[in-house]
Coordinates of C-alpha atoms in Angstrom, one line a residue:
M1 CA 99.1 81.1 87.1
Q2 CA 97.4 78.1 88.6
W3 CA 94.2 76.6 87.2
R4 CA 92.2 76.3 90.4
T5 CA 92.4 76.1 94.2
G6 CA 93.5 73.2 96.3
G7 CA 96.0 70.3 95.9
G8 CA 98.0 70.5 92.8
H9 CA 96.0 73.6 91.7
G10 CA 94.9 71.9 88.5
F11 CA 98.4 70.8 87.3
S12 CA 98.8 67.4 89.0
S13 CA 97.9 65.2 92.0
S14 CA 101.6 64.5 92.6
T15 CA 103.7 66.5 95.1
P16 CA 105.3 69.4 93.1
W17 CA 109.1 69.8 93.1
Q18 CA 108.6 73.5 93.8
P19 CA 106.0 75.0 96.2
F20 CA 103.1 76.9 94.8
Q21 CA 103.0 80.7 95.4
S22 CA 101.4 81.7 98.7
D23 CA 98.3 83.3 97.0
A24 CA 97.5 80.3 94.7
D25 CA 94.1 79.8 96.2
S26 CA 93.0 83.3 95.4
I27 CA 95.0 84.0 92.2
N28 CA 94.0 81.3 89.7
V29 CA 92.1 80.9 86.5
T30 CA 88.9 79.7 88.2
A31 CA 88.9 82.8 90.5
Q32 CA 89.6 85.3 87.7
E33 CA 87.2 83.9 85.1
G34 CA 84.2 85.2 87.0
D35 CA 85.7 88.7 87.5
P36 CA 85.2 91.0 84.4
D37 CA 88.0 93.3 85.8
S38 CA 90.5 90.5 86.3
L39 CA 94.0 90.4 84.7
L40 CA 92.9 87.2 82.8
N41 CA 89.9 88.9 81.3
Y42 CA 91.9 92.1 80.5
Y43 CA 94.3 90.1 78.4
R44 CA 91.5 88.0 76.8
A45 CA 89.9 91.3 75.6
L46 CA 93.3 92.4 74.2
V47 CA 93.8 89.1 72.3
Q48 CA 90.2 89.3 70.9
L49 CA 90.9 92.9 69.7
H50 CA 94.1 91.8 68.1
A51 CA 92.2 89.0 66.2
E52 CA 89.4 91.4 65.1
H53 CA 91.6 94.3 64.0
P54 CA 94.5 93.3 61.8
A55 CA 96.1 96.7 62.0
L56 CA 97.1 96.0 65.6
G57 CA 99.4 93.2 64.5
H58 CA 100.3 94.2 60.9
G59 CA 99.6 97.9 60.5
D60 CA 102.3 100.6 59.9
F61 CA 103.4 102.1 63.2
L62 CA 103.4 105.8 63.7
E63 CA 104.2 107.4 67.1
I64 CA 102.0 110.3 68.0
D65 CA 103.6 113.1 70.2
T66 CA 102.0 113.9 73.5
N67 CA 102.2 116.6 76.1
A68 CA 102.9 114.0 78.8
S69 CA 106.2 112.0 79.2
A70 CA 104.4 109.1 80.9
I71 CA 102.0 108.6 78.0
L72 CA 102.7 106.7 74.8
A73 CA 100.4 107.2 71.8
F74 CA 100.6 105.7 68.4
T75 CA 98.6 104.6 65.4
R76 CA 98.7 101.3 63.5
T77 CA 97.3 101.6 60.0
T78 CA 96.4 99.2 57.2
E79 CA 94.5 100.0 54.0
E80 CA 91.3 98.9 55.8
E81 CA 91.7 100.7 59.1
T82 CA 93.5 103.0 61.5
I83 CA 93.8 102.3 65.2
L84 CA 94.9 104.7 67.8
V85 CA 96.5 103.3 71.0
V86 CA 97.0 105.5 74.1
I87 CA 98.9 104.1 77.1
N88 CA 99.5 105.9 80.4
F89 CA 102.5 104.2 82.1
G90 CA 102.4 106.8 84.9
G91 CA 100.4 106.7 88.1
E92 CA 98.7 110.0 87.7
V93 CA 95.4 110.8 86.0
R94 CA 95.8 113.1 83.0
I95 CA 92.9 115.3 82.2
D96 CA 94.8 117.7 79.9
L97 CA 96.2 115.2 77.4
K98 CA 97.1 116.7 73.9
L99 CA 98.1 114.5 71.0
T100 CA 99.9 115.9 68.1
F101 CA 99.3 114.1 64.8
P102 CA 102.2 114.7 62.3
P103 CA 101.6 115.9 58.8
E104 CA 100.1 113.4 56.3
S105 CA 99.3 111.0 59.2
L106 CA 95.5 111.3 58.4
A107 CA 93.5 112.7 55.6
T108 CA 91.9 116.1 55.8
G109 CA 88.5 116.0 57.3
E110 CA 86.4 114.8 60.3
H111 CA 87.4 111.5 61.8
Q112 CA 85.1 109.6 64.2
M113 CA 86.9 108.0 67.2
T114 CA 85.2 104.7 68.3
T115 CA 86.3 103.2 71.6
L116 CA 87.5 99.6 71.3
F117 CA 89.2 99.3 74.7
G118 CA 89.2 101.4 77.8
Q119 CA 86.7 103.7 79.5
G120 CA 87.5 106.8 77.4
S121 CA 85.2 108.4 74.8
A122 CA 87.3 110.5 72.4
G123 CA 84.6 111.8 70.1
T124 CA 85.6 113.5 66.9
L125 CA 89.1 114.3 65.5
Q126 CA 89.1 117.2 63.0
I127 CA 92.1 117.4 60.5
P128 CA 91.9 120.9 58.9
D129 CA 94.9 120.4 56.7
A130 CA 96.6 117.1 56.2
S131 CA 99.9 118.7 55.2
S132 CA 100.5 120.2 58.7
E133 CA 100.5 119.0 62.4
T134 CA 97.2 118.7 64.1
D135 CA 96.8 119.0 67.9
Y136 CA 94.0 117.0 69.4
E137 CA 92.6 117.0 73.0
P138 CA 90.6 113.8 73.5
G139 CA 88.6 115.3 76.4
F140 CA 88.5 112.4 78.8
A141 CA 90.5 111.6 82.0
V142 CA 93.4 109.3 81.1
E143 CA 93.6 107.1 84.2
G144 CA 97.1 106.2 85.5
Q145 CA 98.5 102.8 84.4
S146 CA 95.8 102.3 81.8
A147 CA 95.3 101.7 78.1
Y148 CA 92.8 102.9 75.5
I149 CA 92.3 101.8 72.0
F150 CA 90.2 103.6 69.3
A151 CA 89.2 102.9 65.8
I152 CA 89.6 106.1 63.7
A153 CA 87.2 106.3 60.8
R154 CA 86.1 109.0 58.2

């Protein structure tokens, strides 16, 4: 990605050996910094979350079954925290998402879901018996081609 508009687009005042892409004046860091919904700021938010929540980088990985083939869900867990990640790789909105947590994946009891990334609000997850599977319906529309990250806490 170019740094800014014009000339060498922030790289050099010399003539480049390869031409810049045709949209270099509109797709560049300067243009995206001011847009909270830009790809640049999307990735900045993810990098910040990764730094703030060690489980995202070093936690144990556990895939969570879903009722939608285009949706990947998993937890990353350390001794300090459990993070749930839900990614819709498909183009369709899902309003009927069901996640199935395997036995022993979470302790018995009520778990509060705190949104860390994305527009979904997942509320409370109730695990009636940690020794058996638990189905959970988050209750929000999972937009197509989107990601959601939640902290799970007791």
